[in-house]
């Protein structure tokens, strides 16, 4: 297994990388944040339009939800390809190629005449958009280690967390001016602008001397070695199941809030934005206050405990244990669950990536693939009983939260091994 590397709070300073002053610059942080924000932007701007897409394309809600699943599946599978490519050829070239394909696929989505075609190009959109996700995370691993890496991930969460805050609001306003196709037009423009920014501002962060020289066989052996590490796999599955609980909310919330509780697209956008603000704030508390004072595993354990309790409370409310629940208590439970992700997601990423310094692209690909695959599985399950009950959403959230907690305690064993072992 690869060496997890030193647990230092200082940035890595190998020759040939981006200078320290450039790494610390706000502009550099914004570029990486933009790449990390692209997936939630692609997903969340589209959420208020789901009921309209159902009517426009004359398709059932379960079929339209597959447009989310297809995008997630694409992002999951694309990372398995782009991650090893970036370890072999550097970060810059695969990233630019993926961004250009993303722009073309998104433009086609804007004109899709059927749900089937929309699903197909959402898959391509996800495959190409995977480049931004996996390479942004690999760039952070190229440049940082230990506590510094955890802090930078929390900073990225501040930036990428703005996307879920503003995306549904933008989507809701776009729907006031045009139909759902206009959402994809806006996403196309965003993709073009981000591609230009990456081309002009993001330098190569992986020196030729540290690149992988083998082909597919070596990439597979590297991934097999990572998966053979119990601790890496534990953090990977912990983060994946936690994200699946989050995506159960993302996928079901348009129908829960609008169809069951009768809220408008604008009200849904506002509630979604408030929940995203909670995630951003807790993420910043994690990065600015807790990291360096509290172990990453203790912060992660607290986040998982809150997610589990919030999901159980949602199940009890949606099942009618406390009588008929209105929108306010349901929204409160969702707010608590989503906010706790600010402790869960950045710490699982940091702990897992510390297990591999010389194959950050492959490690990032495995993290991203497991995350999006589990999210893609959770997406259709929340609509299995139709769009008139929120119980399936809560059941999926409870199952995923318990699975995340079980993987953390059973595989990472954070309180049974020494900190030097990587937990």
Short mmCIF file of C-alpha atoms in Angstrom, two decimals:
data_model
loop_
_atom_site.label_atom_id
_atom_site.label_comp_id
_atom_site.label_asym_id
_atom_site.label_seq_id
_atom_site.Cartn_x
_atom_site.Cartn_y
_atom_site.Cartn_z
CA UNK A 1 0.00 0.00 0.00
CA UNK A 2 1.20 3.52 -0.73
CA UNK A 3 2.56 5.59 2.10
CA UNK A 4 -0.07 7.89 3.60
CA UNK A 5 2.51 10.64 3.84
CA UNK A 6 3.37 12.97 6.69
CA UNK A 7 0.62 14.62 8.65
CA UNK A 8 1.88 18.13 8.40
CA UNK A 9 -0.01 21.37 8.38
CA UNK A 10 2.29 22.90 5.78
CA UNK A 11 1.68 22.83 2.02
CA UNK A 12 3.81 20.42 -0.01
CA UNK A 13 6.56 22.28 -1.87
CA UNK A 14 8.07 19.89 -4.44
CA UNK A 15 9.94 21.60 -7.24
CA UNK A 16 8.01 22.23 -10.41
CA UNK A 17 4.66 22.83 -8.76
CA UNK A 18 2.67 26.02 -8.53
CA UNK A 19 4.52 28.52 -6.31
CA UNK A 20 3.27 28.89 -2.74
CA UNK A 21 2.09 32.47 -3.30
CA UNK A 22 0.06 31.38 -6.32
CA UNK A 23 -1.45 28.43 -4.43
CA UNK A 24 -2.58 30.74 -1.66
CA UNK A 25 -4.11 33.28 -4.01
CA UNK A 26 -7.84 33.82 -3.99
CA UNK A 27 -7.95 33.42 -7.77
CA UNK A 28 -6.40 29.94 -7.66
CA UNK A 29 -8.84 28.91 -4.93
CA UNK A 30 -11.76 30.22 -6.98
CA UNK A 31 -10.68 28.21 -10.03
CA UNK A 32 -10.60 24.96 -8.05
CA UNK A 33 -13.83 25.95 -6.32
CA UNK A 34 -15.46 26.53 -9.70
CA UNK A 35 -14.48 23.05 -10.84
CA UNK A 36 -15.85 21.57 -7.61
CA UNK A 37 -19.03 23.64 -7.96
CA UNK A 38 -19.82 22.46 -11.50
CA UNK A 39 -21.58 19.20 -10.45
CA UNK A 40 -23.95 20.80 -7.89
CA UNK A 41 -24.55 23.64 -10.33
CA UNK A 42 -25.46 21.17 -13.07
CA UNK A 43 -27.77 19.29 -10.71
CA UNK A 44 -29.38 21.98 -8.61
CA UNK A 45 -30.24 24.55 -11.28
CA UNK A 46 -32.29 21.81 -12.91
CA UNK A 47 -34.15 20.71 -9.76
CA UNK A 48 -36.97 23.31 -9.78
CA UNK A 49 -37.72 22.33 -13.38
CA UNK A 50 -38.27 18.60 -12.74
CA UNK A 51 -42.09 18.82 -12.48
CA UNK A 52 -42.16 20.99 -15.63
CA UNK A 53 -39.95 18.53 -17.52
CA UNK A 54 -42.34 15.75 -16.51
CA UNK A 55 -45.23 17.63 -18.15
CA UNK A 56 -43.28 18.95 -21.14
CA UNK A 57 -41.87 15.58 -22.23
CA UNK A 58 -45.01 13.67 -21.16
CA UNK A 59 -42.99 11.30 -19.00
CA UNK A 60 -43.61 9.91 -15.50
CA UNK A 61 -41.72 11.36 -12.55
CA UNK A 62 -39.63 8.20 -12.16
CA UNK A 63 -38.40 8.52 -15.76
CA UNK A 64 -37.52 12.19 -15.38
CA UNK A 65 -35.63 11.41 -12.17
CA UNK A 66 -33.46 9.15 -14.32
CA UNK A 67 -32.03 12.32 -15.87
CA UNK A 68 -30.45 12.93 -12.47
CA UNK A 69 -29.39 9.31 -12.15
CA UNK A 70 -27.81 9.32 -15.62
CA UNK A 71 -25.79 12.44 -14.84
CA UNK A 72 -24.60 10.92 -11.57
CA UNK A 73 -23.71 7.63 -13.26
CA UNK A 74 -21.72 9.55 -15.86
CA UNK A 75 -19.83 11.47 -13.20
CA UNK A 76 -19.08 8.21 -11.39
CA UNK A 77 -17.82 6.28 -14.43
CA UNK A 78 -16.03 9.26 -15.95
CA UNK A 79 -13.85 9.66 -12.89
CA UNK A 80 -12.55 6.10 -13.27
CA UNK A 81 -11.23 7.10 -16.68
CA UNK A 82 -10.09 10.67 -16.04
CA UNK A 83 -8.38 9.98 -12.70
CA UNK A 84 -5.76 7.54 -14.06
CA UNK A 85 -5.40 9.68 -17.20
CA UNK A 86 -4.47 12.66 -15.05
CA UNK A 87 -1.88 10.56 -13.17
CA UNK A 88 -0.31 9.61 -16.52
CA UNK A 89 -0.61 12.80 -18.60
CA UNK A 90 -0.91 15.50 -15.95
CA UNK A 91 -3.94 17.39 -14.73
CA UNK A 92 -4.34 20.09 -17.36
CA UNK A 93 -4.93 18.26 -20.67
CA UNK A 94 -7.60 15.78 -19.47
CA UNK A 95 -9.36 18.61 -17.66
CA UNK A 96 -9.62 20.84 -20.73
CA UNK A 97 -10.82 17.96 -22.92
CA UNK A 98 -13.51 17.05 -20.41
CA UNK A 99 -14.71 20.63 -20.08
CA UNK A 100 -15.13 21.03 -23.84
CA UNK A 101 -17.18 17.84 -24.11
CA UNK A 102 -19.27 18.97 -21.14
CA UNK A 103 -20.17 22.19 -22.95
CA UNK A 104 -21.27 20.36 -26.11
CA UNK A 105 -23.37 17.80 -24.21
CA UNK A 106 -25.08 20.48 -22.14
CA UNK A 107 -25.98 22.43 -25.28
CA UNK A 108 -27.62 19.32 -26.75
CA UNK A 109 -29.64 18.81 -23.54
CA UNK A 110 -31.22 22.21 -24.12
CA UNK A 111 -32.84 20.94 -27.31
CA UNK A 112 -33.64 17.33 -26.37
CA UNK A 113 -37.12 16.45 -27.74
CA UNK A 114 -37.64 13.32 -25.63
CA UNK A 115 -36.87 12.13 -22.14
CA UNK A 116 -34.77 9.30 -23.54
CA UNK A 117 -32.50 11.68 -25.46
CA UNK A 118 -32.25 13.97 -22.45
CA UNK A 119 -31.21 11.01 -20.29
CA UNK A 120 -28.56 9.99 -22.85
CA UNK A 121 -26.94 13.41 -23.02
CA UNK A 122 -27.18 13.94 -19.29
CA UNK A 123 -25.07 10.77 -19.09
CA UNK A 124 -22.50 12.30 -21.48
CA UNK A 125 -22.64 15.56 -19.54
CA UNK A 126 -21.82 13.65 -16.38
CA UNK A 127 -19.01 11.66 -18.03
CA UNK A 128 -17.33 14.86 -19.20
CA UNK A 129 -18.07 16.87 -16.05
CA UNK A 130 -16.27 14.21 -14.04
CA UNK A 131 -12.98 15.75 -15.16
CA UNK A 132 -13.57 18.85 -13.07
CA UNK A 133 -14.51 16.88 -9.97
CA UNK A 134 -11.67 14.39 -9.92
CA UNK A 135 -8.90 16.73 -11.07
CA UNK A 136 -9.79 19.52 -8.64
CA UNK A 137 -9.46 17.05 -5.79
CA UNK A 138 -6.22 15.63 -7.22
CA UNK A 139 -4.74 19.13 -7.55
CA UNK A 140 -5.41 19.73 -3.86
CA UNK A 141 -3.62 16.46 -3.04
CA UNK A 142 -0.71 17.49 -5.30
CA UNK A 143 -0.21 20.66 -3.29
CA UNK A 144 -1.28 19.94 0.28
CA UNK A 145 -1.04 17.32 3.00
CA UNK A 146 -2.49 16.60 6.43
CA UNK A 147 -4.33 19.34 8.27
CA UNK A 148 -3.62 21.85 5.50
CA UNK A 149 -5.43 19.61 3.03
CA UNK A 150 -8.47 19.29 5.31
CA UNK A 151 -8.59 23.08 5.68
CA UNK A 152 -8.38 23.58 1.93
CA UNK A 153 -11.20 21.11 1.35
CA UNK A 154 -13.32 23.11 3.78
CA UNK A 155 -12.45 26.27 1.84
CA UNK A 156 -13.51 24.56 -1.38
CA UNK A 157 -16.76 23.64 0.34
CA UNK A 158 -17.37 27.34 0.99
CA UNK A 159 -17.00 28.07 -2.72
CA UNK A 160 -18.69 24.98 -4.11
CA UNK A 161 -21.36 25.34 -1.43
CA UNK A 162 -22.37 28.66 -2.95
CA UNK A 163 -23.49 26.72 -6.04
CA UNK A 164 -26.31 24.86 -4.27
CA UNK A 165 -27.32 28.13 -2.61
CA UNK A 166 -27.66 30.15 -5.79
CA UNK A 167 -28.34 27.41 -8.35
CA UNK A 168 -31.98 26.65 -7.44
CA UNK A 169 -32.63 30.38 -7.08
CA UNK A 170 -31.19 30.99 -10.55
CA UNK A 171 -33.11 28.00 -11.87
CA UNK A 172 -36.34 29.29 -10.37
CA UNK A 173 -35.80 32.73 -11.89
CA UNK A 174 -34.90 31.24 -15.28
CA UNK A 175 -38.21 29.35 -15.18
CA UNK A 176 -40.02 32.65 -14.72
CA UNK A 177 -38.51 33.93 -17.98
CA UNK A 178 -38.45 30.78 -20.09
CA UNK A 179 -38.97 27.03 -19.84
CA UNK A 180 -36.70 24.28 -18.52
CA UNK A 181 -34.57 24.35 -21.66
CA UNK A 182 -33.32 27.78 -20.69
CA UNK A 183 -31.68 26.20 -17.62
CA UNK A 184 -29.40 24.18 -19.88
CA UNK A 185 -28.63 27.25 -21.99
CA UNK A 186 -27.40 29.00 -18.84
CA UNK A 187 -25.35 25.93 -17.88
CA UNK A 188 -23.77 25.92 -21.34
CA UNK A 189 -22.66 29.52 -20.91
CA UNK A 190 -21.26 28.73 -17.45
CA UNK A 191 -19.34 25.79 -18.91
CA UNK A 192 -17.82 27.93 -21.65
CA UNK A 193 -16.69 30.59 -19.18
CA UNK A 194 -15.19 28.04 -16.78
CA UNK A 195 -13.33 26.33 -19.64
CA UNK A 196 -11.77 29.63 -20.65
CA UNK A 197 -10.77 30.41 -17.07
CA UNK A 198 -9.14 26.99 -16.63
CA UNK A 199 -7.29 27.35 -19.93
CA UNK A 200 -5.88 30.74 -18.95
CA UNK A 201 -5.26 30.38 -15.21
CA UNK A 202 -4.76 26.78 -14.09
CA UNK A 203 -1.16 25.61 -14.47
CA UNK A 204 0.05 22.02 -14.32
CA UNK A 205 0.47 20.72 -10.75
CA UNK A 206 1.83 17.22 -11.39
CA UNK A 207 5.52 17.33 -12.48
CA UNK A 208 6.57 14.81 -15.19
CA UNK A 209 8.81 13.02 -12.69
CA UNK A 210 5.84 12.05 -10.52
CA UNK A 211 3.53 10.84 -13.28
CA UNK A 212 2.55 7.22 -13.76
CA UNK A 213 4.28 5.66 -16.75
CA UNK A 214 2.28 2.44 -17.18
CA UNK A 215 -0.92 1.80 -19.05
CA UNK A 216 -4.27 0.38 -18.09
CA UNK A 217 -2.72 -2.53 -16.20
CA UNK A 218 -0.78 -0.28 -13.86
CA UNK A 219 -3.82 1.92 -13.30
CA UNK A 220 -5.87 -1.11 -12.32
CA UNK A 221 -3.12 -2.36 -10.01
CA UNK A 222 -2.95 1.05 -8.35
CA UNK A 223 -6.69 1.08 -7.76
CA UNK A 224 -6.61 -2.50 -6.49
CA UNK A 225 -3.90 -1.52 -4.04
CA UNK A 226 -5.97 1.39 -2.79
CA UNK A 227 -9.06 -0.77 -2.35
CA UNK A 228 -7.00 -3.36 -0.49
CA UNK A 229 -6.26 -0.74 2.15
CA UNK A 230 -9.01 -1.24 4.71
CA UNK A 231 -8.79 2.33 6.02
CA UNK A 232 -8.94 3.97 2.58
CA UNK A 233 -11.91 1.80 1.64
CA UNK A 234 -13.58 2.65 4.93
CA UNK A 235 -13.37 6.37 4.35
CA UNK A 236 -14.40 5.93 0.72
CA UNK A 237 -17.58 4.05 1.67
CA UNK A 238 -18.30 6.36 4.60
CA UNK A 239 -18.25 9.39 2.33
CA UNK A 240 -20.19 7.57 -0.39
CA UNK A 241 -23.06 6.49 1.84
CA UNK A 242 -23.21 9.93 3.48
CA UNK A 243 -23.49 11.54 0.05
CA UNK A 244 -26.21 9.04 -0.90
CA UNK A 245 -28.24 10.23 2.10
CA UNK A 246 -27.71 13.79 0.90
CA UNK A 247 -28.64 12.93 -2.68
CA UNK A 248 -31.81 11.20 -1.53
CA UNK A 249 -32.83 14.65 -0.32
CA UNK A 250 -31.62 16.37 -3.50
CA UNK A 251 -33.54 13.98 -5.74
CA UNK A 252 -36.77 13.85 -3.74
CA UNK A 253 -37.04 17.41 -2.46
CA UNK A 254 -38.58 19.00 -5.59
CA UNK A 255 -41.51 16.59 -5.39
CA UNK A 256 -41.71 16.55 -1.58
CA UNK A 257 -41.70 20.34 -1.23
CA UNK A 258 -43.72 21.25 -4.33
CA UNK A 259 -46.11 18.33 -4.91
CA UNK A 260 -46.76 17.14 -1.35
CA UNK A 261 -46.60 20.49 0.47
CA UNK A 262 -47.71 22.73 -2.42
CA UNK A 263 -44.76 25.14 -2.42
CA UNK A 264 -43.87 27.14 -5.52
CA UNK A 265 -40.59 26.63 -7.42
CA UNK A 266 -39.35 29.89 -5.89
CA UNK A 267 -40.19 28.75 -2.34
CA UNK A 268 -38.47 25.44 -3.00
CA UNK A 269 -35.41 27.32 -4.27
CA UNK A 270 -35.36 29.46 -1.12
CA UNK A 271 -35.57 26.44 1.21
CA UNK A 272 -32.88 24.62 -0.74
CA UNK A 273 -30.66 27.68 -0.53
CA UNK A 274 -31.14 27.95 3.25
CA UNK A 275 -30.14 24.31 3.65
CA UNK A 276 -27.05 24.88 1.52
CA UNK A 277 -26.10 27.87 3.68
CA UNK A 278 -26.14 25.53 6.68
CA UNK A 279 -23.78 23.13 4.92
CA UNK A 280 -21.41 25.99 4.04
CA UNK A 281 -21.40 27.43 7.56
CA UNK A 282 -20.70 24.11 9.24
CA UNK A 283 -18.01 23.41 6.66
CA UNK A 284 -16.31 26.67 7.56
CA UNK A 285 -16.55 25.92 11.27
CA UNK A 286 -14.89 22.60 10.49
CA UNK A 287 -12.06 24.19 8.50
CA UNK A 288 -11.47 27.37 10.50
CA UNK A 289 -12.22 26.24 14.05
CA UNK A 290 -12.15 22.47 14.46
CA UNK A 291 -9.32 21.35 12.14
CA UNK A 292 -6.07 21.51 14.09
CA UNK A 293 -7.89 21.55 17.44
CA UNK A 294 -10.06 18.44 17.13
CA UNK A 295 -9.00 15.28 15.31
CA UNK A 296 -10.54 14.82 11.88
CA UNK A 297 -12.07 11.54 13.01
CA UNK A 298 -13.83 13.10 16.00
CA UNK A 299 -15.31 15.83 13.81
CA UNK A 300 -16.34 13.19 11.28
CA UNK A 301 -17.95 11.04 13.99
CA UNK A 302 -19.97 14.03 15.22
CA UNK A 303 -21.18 14.75 11.70
CA UNK A 304 -22.23 11.15 11.09
CA UNK A 305 -24.09 11.04 14.43
CA UNK A 306 -26.09 14.16 13.56
CA UNK A 307 -26.89 12.86 10.06
CA UNK A 308 -28.18 9.60 11.53
CA UNK A 309 -30.32 11.31 14.17
CA UNK A 310 -31.77 13.78 11.64
CA UNK A 311 -32.66 11.00 9.20
CA UNK A 312 -34.41 9.00 11.94
CA UNK A 313 -36.37 12.09 12.96
CA UNK A 314 -37.43 12.64 9.33
CA UNK A 315 -38.61 9.04 9.05
CA UNK A 316 -40.72 9.37 12.19
CA UNK A 317 -42.26 12.62 10.97
CA UNK A 318 -42.99 11.47 7.42
CA UNK A 319 -44.46 8.19 8.70
CA UNK A 320 -46.93 10.15 10.84
CA UNK A 321 -45.66 8.96 14.22
CA UNK A 322 -46.13 12.49 15.60
CA UNK A 323 -49.28 13.15 13.61
CA UNK A 324 -49.46 15.04 10.34
CA UNK A 325 -46.30 17.11 9.91
CA UNK A 326 -46.24 20.37 8.01
CA UNK A 327 -43.51 21.78 5.83
CA UNK A 328 -41.67 23.56 8.65
CA UNK A 329 -40.66 20.51 10.75
CA UNK A 330 -39.72 18.54 7.61
CA UNK A 331 -37.64 21.47 6.35
CA UNK A 332 -35.95 21.74 9.77
CA UNK A 333 -34.96 18.09 9.73
CA UNK A 334 -33.57 18.42 6.20
CA UNK A 335 -31.65 21.52 7.24
CA UNK A 336 -29.96 19.68 10.13
CA UNK A 337 -29.11 16.70 7.93
CA UNK A 338 -27.63 18.80 5.13
CA UNK A 339 -25.71 21.06 7.52
CA UNK A 340 -24.01 18.06 9.14
CA UNK A 341 -22.51 17.19 5.75
CA UNK A 342 -20.16 20.12 6.37
CA UNK A 343 -18.42 17.94 8.95
CA UNK A 344 -18.70 14.69 7.04
CA UNK A 345 -17.68 15.25 3.41
CA UNK A 346 -14.44 17.30 3.66
CA UNK A 347 -13.03 15.11 6.42
CA UNK A 348 -13.68 11.83 4.61
CA UNK A 349 -11.97 13.23 1.50
CA UNK A 350 -8.94 14.45 3.43
CA UNK A 351 -8.51 11.24 5.43
CA UNK A 352 -8.83 9.02 2.36
CA UNK A 353 -6.46 11.05 0.17
CA UNK A 354 -3.80 11.01 2.87
CA UNK A 355 -3.52 7.28 2.17
CA UNK A 356 -2.05 7.91 -1.30
CA UNK A 357 0.34 10.68 -2.27
CA UNK A 358 1.64 9.42 -5.62
CA UNK A 359 -1.65 8.30 -7.16
CA UNK A 360 -3.95 11.15 -6.20
CA UNK A 361 -5.84 10.97 -9.49
CA UNK A 362 -6.69 7.29 -9.06
CA UNK A 363 -7.57 7.78 -5.38
CA UNK A 364 -9.75 10.76 -6.23
CA UNK A 365 -11.42 8.73 -8.98
CA UNK A 366 -12.32 5.93 -6.58
CA UNK A 367 -13.68 8.42 -4.06
CA UNK A 368 -15.77 10.18 -6.65
CA UNK A 369 -16.97 7.03 -8.38
CA UNK A 370 -18.19 5.39 -5.18
CA UNK A 371 -19.87 8.62 -4.13
CA UNK A 372 -21.79 9.14 -7.34
CA UNK A 373 -22.64 5.46 -7.85
CA UNK A 374 -24.21 5.27 -4.41
CA UNK A 375 -25.99 8.56 -5.05
CA UNK A 376 -27.26 7.26 -8.39
CA UNK A 377 -28.65 4.14 -6.69
CA UNK A 378 -30.38 6.24 -4.02
CA UNK A 379 -31.99 8.59 -6.56
CA UNK A 380 -34.67 6.31 -8.08
CA UNK A 381 -35.41 4.61 -4.73
CA UNK A 382 -36.85 7.80 -3.26
CA UNK A 383 -39.60 7.83 -5.90
CA UNK A 384 -40.46 4.14 -5.69
CA UNK A 385 -43.83 4.86 -4.03
CA UNK A 386 -44.70 7.80 -6.27
CA UNK A 387 -44.50 11.52 -5.65
CA UNK A 388 -47.19 11.74 -2.96
CA UNK A 389 -45.23 10.46 0.04
CA UNK A 390 -41.87 11.38 1.57
CA UNK A 391 -41.46 8.10 3.48
CA UNK A 392 -39.20 6.45 0.83
CA UNK A 393 -36.84 9.45 0.98
CA UNK A 394 -36.54 9.14 4.76
CA UNK A 395 -36.09 5.35 4.62
CA UNK A 396 -33.23 5.71 2.12
CA UNK A 397 -31.63 8.41 4.27
CA UNK A 398 -31.78 6.27 7.42
CA UNK A 399 -30.32 3.25 5.62
CA UNK A 400 -27.49 5.28 4.08
CA UNK A 401 -26.67 7.11 7.32
CA UNK A 402 -26.47 3.83 9.25
CA UNK A 403 -24.30 2.29 6.52
CA UNK A 404 -21.93 5.28 6.62
CA UNK A 405 -21.61 5.08 10.38
CA UNK A 406 -21.06 1.33 10.22
CA UNK A 407 -18.29 1.63 7.61
CA UNK A 408 -16.60 4.35 9.63
CA UNK A 409 -16.58 2.37 12.86
CA UNK A 410 -16.04 -1.06 11.34
CA UNK A 411 -13.43 -0.35 8.65
CA UNK A 412 -11.64 2.84 9.70
CA UNK A 413 -11.74 1.86 13.39
CA UNK A 414 -10.87 5.43 14.35
CA UNK A 415 -10.84 4.87 18.08
CA UNK A 416 -9.02 1.52 18.04
CA UNK A 417 -5.77 2.36 16.17
CA UNK A 418 -3.07 4.97 16.59
CA UNK A 419 -3.31 8.27 14.66
CA UNK A 420 -0.11 7.40 12.82
CA UNK A 421 -1.93 4.60 11.02
CA UNK A 422 -3.93 7.10 9.05
CA UNK A 423 -7.27 7.03 10.81
#
